[in-house]
Structures are given as C-alpha cells and as structure tokens.
Coordinates of C-alpha atoms in Angstrom, one line a residue:
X884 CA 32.1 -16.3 -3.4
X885 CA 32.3 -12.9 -1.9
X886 CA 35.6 -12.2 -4.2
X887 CA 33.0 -13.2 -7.3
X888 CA 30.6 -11.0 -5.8
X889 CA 32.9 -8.1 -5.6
X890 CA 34.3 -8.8 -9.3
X891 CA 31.0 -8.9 -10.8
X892 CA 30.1 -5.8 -9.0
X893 CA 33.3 -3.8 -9.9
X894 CA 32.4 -5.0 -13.7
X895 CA 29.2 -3.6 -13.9
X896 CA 29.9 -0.6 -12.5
X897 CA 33.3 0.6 -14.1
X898 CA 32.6 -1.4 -17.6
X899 CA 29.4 -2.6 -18.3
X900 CA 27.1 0.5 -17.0
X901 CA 29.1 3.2 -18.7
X902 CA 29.2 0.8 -22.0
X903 CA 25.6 1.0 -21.6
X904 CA 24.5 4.5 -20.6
X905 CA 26.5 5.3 -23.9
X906 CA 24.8 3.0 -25.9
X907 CA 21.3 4.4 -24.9
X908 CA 22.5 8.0 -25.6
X909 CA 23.3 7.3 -28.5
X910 CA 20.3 5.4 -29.5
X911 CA 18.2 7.6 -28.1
X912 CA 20.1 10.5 -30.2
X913 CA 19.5 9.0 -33.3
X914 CA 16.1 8.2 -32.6
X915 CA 15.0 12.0 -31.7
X916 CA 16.4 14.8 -33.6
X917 CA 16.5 17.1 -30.7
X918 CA 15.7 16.4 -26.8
X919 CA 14.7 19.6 -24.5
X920 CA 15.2 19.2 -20.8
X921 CA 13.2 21.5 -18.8
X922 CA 14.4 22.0 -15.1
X923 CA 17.7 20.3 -15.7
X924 CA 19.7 22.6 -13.0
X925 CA 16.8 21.6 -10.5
X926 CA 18.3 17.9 -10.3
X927 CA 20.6 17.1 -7.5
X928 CA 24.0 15.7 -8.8
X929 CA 24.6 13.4 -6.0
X930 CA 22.3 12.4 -3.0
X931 CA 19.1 10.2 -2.8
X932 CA 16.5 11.2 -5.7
X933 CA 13.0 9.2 -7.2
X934 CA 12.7 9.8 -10.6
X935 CA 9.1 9.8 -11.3
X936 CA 8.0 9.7 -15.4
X937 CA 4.4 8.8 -17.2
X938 CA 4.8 5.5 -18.9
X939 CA 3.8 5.4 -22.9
X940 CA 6.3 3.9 -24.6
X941 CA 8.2 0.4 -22.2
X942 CA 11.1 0.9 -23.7
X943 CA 12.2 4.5 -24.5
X944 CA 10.4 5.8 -21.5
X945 CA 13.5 4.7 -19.1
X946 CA 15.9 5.0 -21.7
X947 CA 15.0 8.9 -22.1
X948 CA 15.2 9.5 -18.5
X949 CA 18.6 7.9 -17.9
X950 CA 19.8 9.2 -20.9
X951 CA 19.5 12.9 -19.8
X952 CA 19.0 13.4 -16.0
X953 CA 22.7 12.6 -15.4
X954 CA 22.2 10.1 -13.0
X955 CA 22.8 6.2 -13.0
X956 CA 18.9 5.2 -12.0
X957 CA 17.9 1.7 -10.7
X958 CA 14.5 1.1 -12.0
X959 CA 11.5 -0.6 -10.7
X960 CA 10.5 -2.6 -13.2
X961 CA 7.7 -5.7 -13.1
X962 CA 9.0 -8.9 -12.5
X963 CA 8.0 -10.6 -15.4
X964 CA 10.1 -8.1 -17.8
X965 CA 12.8 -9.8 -16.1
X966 CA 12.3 -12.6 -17.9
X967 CA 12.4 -11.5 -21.1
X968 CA 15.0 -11.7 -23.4
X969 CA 16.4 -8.1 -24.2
X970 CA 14.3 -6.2 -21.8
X971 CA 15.7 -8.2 -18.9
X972 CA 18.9 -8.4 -20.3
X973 CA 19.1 -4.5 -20.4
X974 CA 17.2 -4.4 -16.7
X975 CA 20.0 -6.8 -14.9
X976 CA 22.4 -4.3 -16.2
X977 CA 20.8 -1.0 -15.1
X978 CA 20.4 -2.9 -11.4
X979 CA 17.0 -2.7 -12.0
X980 CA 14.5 -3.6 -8.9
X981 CA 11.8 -6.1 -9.4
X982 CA 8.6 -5.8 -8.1
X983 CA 5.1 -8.1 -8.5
X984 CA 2.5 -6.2 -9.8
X985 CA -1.1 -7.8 -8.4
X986 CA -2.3 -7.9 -12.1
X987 CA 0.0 -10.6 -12.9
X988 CA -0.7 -12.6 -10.5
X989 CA -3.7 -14.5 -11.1
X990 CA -6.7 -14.7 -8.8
X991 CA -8.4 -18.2 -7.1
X992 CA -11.8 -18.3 -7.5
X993 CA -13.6 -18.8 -4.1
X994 CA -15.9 -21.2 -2.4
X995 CA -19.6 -20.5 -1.7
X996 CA -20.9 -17.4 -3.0
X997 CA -21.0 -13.6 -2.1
X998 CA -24.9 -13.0 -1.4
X999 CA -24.5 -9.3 0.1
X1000 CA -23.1 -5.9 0.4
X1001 CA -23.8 -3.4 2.8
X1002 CA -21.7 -0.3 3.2
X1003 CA -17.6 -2.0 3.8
X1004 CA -19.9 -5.7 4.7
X1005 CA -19.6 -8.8 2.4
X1006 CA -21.8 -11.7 3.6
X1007 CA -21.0 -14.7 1.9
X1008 CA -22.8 -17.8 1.9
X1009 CA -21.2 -21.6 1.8
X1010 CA -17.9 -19.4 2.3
X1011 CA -14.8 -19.8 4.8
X1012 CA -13.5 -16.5 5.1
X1013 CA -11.4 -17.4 8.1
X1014 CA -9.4 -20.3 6.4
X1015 CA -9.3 -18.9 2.8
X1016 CA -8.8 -14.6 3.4
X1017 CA -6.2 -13.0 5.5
X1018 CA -6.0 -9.3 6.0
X1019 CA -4.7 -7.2 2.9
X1020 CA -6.4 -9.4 0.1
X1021 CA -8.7 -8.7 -2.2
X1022 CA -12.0 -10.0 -3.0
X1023 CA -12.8 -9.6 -6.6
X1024 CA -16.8 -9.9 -7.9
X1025 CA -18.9 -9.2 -10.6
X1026 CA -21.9 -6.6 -11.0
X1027 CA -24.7 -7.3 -13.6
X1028 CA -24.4 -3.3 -15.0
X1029 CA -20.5 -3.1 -15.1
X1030 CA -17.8 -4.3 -17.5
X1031 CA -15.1 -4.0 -15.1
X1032 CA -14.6 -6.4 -12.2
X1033 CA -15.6 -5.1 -8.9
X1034 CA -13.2 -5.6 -6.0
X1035 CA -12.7 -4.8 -2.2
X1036 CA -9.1 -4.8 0.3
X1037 CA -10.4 -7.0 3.0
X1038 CA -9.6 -5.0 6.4
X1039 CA -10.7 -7.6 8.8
X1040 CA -12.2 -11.7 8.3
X1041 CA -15.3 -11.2 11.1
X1042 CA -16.3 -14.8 10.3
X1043 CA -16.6 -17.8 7.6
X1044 CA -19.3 -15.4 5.8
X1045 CA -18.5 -12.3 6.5
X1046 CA -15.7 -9.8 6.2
X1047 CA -14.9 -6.0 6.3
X1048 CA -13.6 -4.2 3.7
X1049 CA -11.1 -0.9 4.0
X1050 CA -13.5 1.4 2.0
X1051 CA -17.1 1.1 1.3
X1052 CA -18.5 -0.8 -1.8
X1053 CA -19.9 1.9 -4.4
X1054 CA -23.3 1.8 -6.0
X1055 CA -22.9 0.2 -9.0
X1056 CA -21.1 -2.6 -7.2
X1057 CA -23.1 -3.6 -4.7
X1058 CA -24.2 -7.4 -4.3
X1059 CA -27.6 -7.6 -4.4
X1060 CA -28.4 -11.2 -6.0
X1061 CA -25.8 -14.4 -5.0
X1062 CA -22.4 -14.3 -7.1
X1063 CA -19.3 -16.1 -7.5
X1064 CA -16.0 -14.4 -6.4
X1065 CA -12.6 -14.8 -6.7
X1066 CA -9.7 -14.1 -4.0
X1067 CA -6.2 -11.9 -5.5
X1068 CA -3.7 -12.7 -2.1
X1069 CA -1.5 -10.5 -1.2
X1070 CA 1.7 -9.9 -1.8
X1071 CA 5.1 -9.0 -0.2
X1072 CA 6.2 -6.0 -1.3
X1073 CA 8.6 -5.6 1.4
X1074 CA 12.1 -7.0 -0.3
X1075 CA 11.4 -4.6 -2.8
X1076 CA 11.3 -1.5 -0.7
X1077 CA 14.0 -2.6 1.5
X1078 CA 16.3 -2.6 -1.8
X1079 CA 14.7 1.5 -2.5
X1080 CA 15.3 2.1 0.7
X1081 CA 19.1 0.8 0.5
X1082 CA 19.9 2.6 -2.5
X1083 CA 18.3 6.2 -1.3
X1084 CA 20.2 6.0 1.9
X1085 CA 23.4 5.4 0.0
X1086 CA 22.6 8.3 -2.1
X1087 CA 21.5 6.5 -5.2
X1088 CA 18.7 7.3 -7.7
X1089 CA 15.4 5.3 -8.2
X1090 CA 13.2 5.6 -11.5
X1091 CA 9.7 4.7 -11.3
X1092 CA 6.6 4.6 -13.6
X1093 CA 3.9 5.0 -10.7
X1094 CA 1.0 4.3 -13.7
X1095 CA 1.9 0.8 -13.0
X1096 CA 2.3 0.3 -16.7
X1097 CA 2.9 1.4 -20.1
X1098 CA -0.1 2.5 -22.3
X1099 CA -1.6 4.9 -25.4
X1100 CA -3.6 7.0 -23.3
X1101 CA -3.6 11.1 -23.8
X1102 CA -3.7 11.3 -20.4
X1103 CA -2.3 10.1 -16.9
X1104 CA -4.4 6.6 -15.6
X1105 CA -4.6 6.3 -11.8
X1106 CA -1.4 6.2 -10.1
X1107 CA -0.3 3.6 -7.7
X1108 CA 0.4 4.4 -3.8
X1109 CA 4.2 3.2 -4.5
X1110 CA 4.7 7.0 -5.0
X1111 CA 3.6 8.5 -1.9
X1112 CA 5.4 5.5 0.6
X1113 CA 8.8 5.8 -1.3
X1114 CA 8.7 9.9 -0.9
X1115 CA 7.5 9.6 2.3
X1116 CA 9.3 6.2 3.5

C-alpha cells in the first residue's frame, strides 16, 4: 500500500502536474491574446504563500492564477465540484482541497415555532432547543418585509425555547408574529485546515476564492472569514 501510495505520488508530481500546468498555459494563451502581471517580483518563489483571487469565471479564474504566479497551488475548491466530471478530474490533479460550503448543505426545518426576538434572544414556542441545536449552528427564519432569509449563529442553547445568538438580530429581521424556522448544523471544517496548514508549513502554496463562489457581479460580494484564519492560523 504505502509503495502505491508513494508511486501515485511520484506520478503526479514528476508527470502528471507538469503535463498539466502546460496544458493550462497554453490554453490560457490561446484564450487571451496578451496577460499583464502586475507585482510579479513581489511573489516568493519558494516558502508558504495564500493566493487570494475574486471569483468570476469557475474555471479560468484558477487556471489564470496557476498559469502565471509560478507556483504549483493546491486549491480549495467546494466539495461538490469534486464530483463533477472534468472539473474534478482537473481538481484531483492540481491536489486540490475540498471544503463544504454551508450553502450546499441543506437545512432541517424545525419543530415548534420562533415567536420572538429581542436583541441576540430567540424564544421559541413548542421548540426543543436543547435536543435539536448545538453551539455553532444556525437558525434560519423568515421576515414578512424581506426577500432574503434571515439567520442567526447560535452562541449558547439557554433552554428548549430559548437560545442566544453571537450578534444581535437587525431590524428588519426581528420576530414579531410566530414563524417557522429551519436549523443549517454545523459543520467540520477542521480536516480541511489541517491539510492548509500541512501544505503552508511544508512551504507549499494555497489558492483560494474567499467570495465563496463564482459570480457576474462588477464588484466584490462579502468575503468569507476563511481569509483571515488561514493568514492568521
């Protein structure tokens, strides 16, 4: 096993990575005329290094930056790409590290009703807070003037109807009139830093897209916290 291991190791990184870091240089050359790297000289050639880009395009995005920072990047890339046929394909072969984004994991609806808000407070009512919600997850709700769902980290389970929330619910989201909920658990992201944390203390290179996905807008969208806990460790 650990000879397999070794093989398959030595393959991807004296055959199939350097078969592939062409092969996106020289898509990514035909696709773009020309390619202007700005700073260049500022990245270090060996060391630990996180590569952070904005995310508008899933698959050129990664390929531009691996293409022309001179650095063989492990990626952390959503866990359902994985699964896909050429995306994953291409992601095994970078070394790419998955991680579970909450929005694809689907939420529980509740039991009972949220009846209250008050300041970081949700009362609930024919709810059972301290069997169904653990510390971390979040409570999800609707507001009868907002589109968007409404939604709250729990900090602490006080009781079956009632439980603290890490920041204060805002205005237009507070429970005035009894409504349904659902419950988004949370999940254990700590494999995944373990393996960021591996690679950066064996001088590797992450690459990440801290908008937590790709998009059309002109701008950035709210970044994920992801960025600050992998600078900072």
């Amino acid at each position: 096993v650990h000879l397999r291991r070794r093989t398959l190791t030595f393959m991807q990184r004296y055959v199939l990575t350097p078969l592939l870091n062409s092969f996106i240089w020289l898509l990514v050359n035909v696709f773009f005329r020309e390619v202007a790297v700005v700073g260049k000289d500022n990245i270090p050639k060996r060391g630990p290094v996180v590569f952070y880009g904005n995310h508008q395009n899933q698959f050129i995005d990664a390929m531009m930056m691996r293409a022309f920072c001179g650095r063989s990047i492990r990626f952390i890339i959503a866990e359902k790409s994985m699964s896909r046929p050429v995306i994953g394909h291409f992601a095994k072969l970078m070394d790419a590290v998955p991680v579970v984004r909450p929005q694809d994991v689907p939420s529980t609806p509740g039991e009972g009703k949220l009846v209250s808000s008050n300041d970081a407070t949700l009362r609930g009512q024919g709810t059972r807070f301290t069997t169904a919600v653990r510390t971390g997850d979040v409570i999800l709700w609707s507001a009868p003037d907002k589109s968007e769902k409404c939604s709250g980290q729990v900090k602490e389970v006080v009781s079956d109807t009632e439980v603290t929330l890490t920041r204060p619910v805002k205005d237009d989201s507070k429970i005035e009139t009894p409504v349904n909920w659902k419950l988004s658990k949370r999940i254990d992201h700590s494999e995944m830093y373990a393996e960021v944390y591996t690679t950066l203390k064996n001088g590797g290179a992450i690459g990440i897209f801290p908008e937590g996905g790709s998009h059309d807008h002109t701008s950035l969208i709210p970044l994920k916290a992801g960025v600050a806990l992998f600078t900072l460790g």
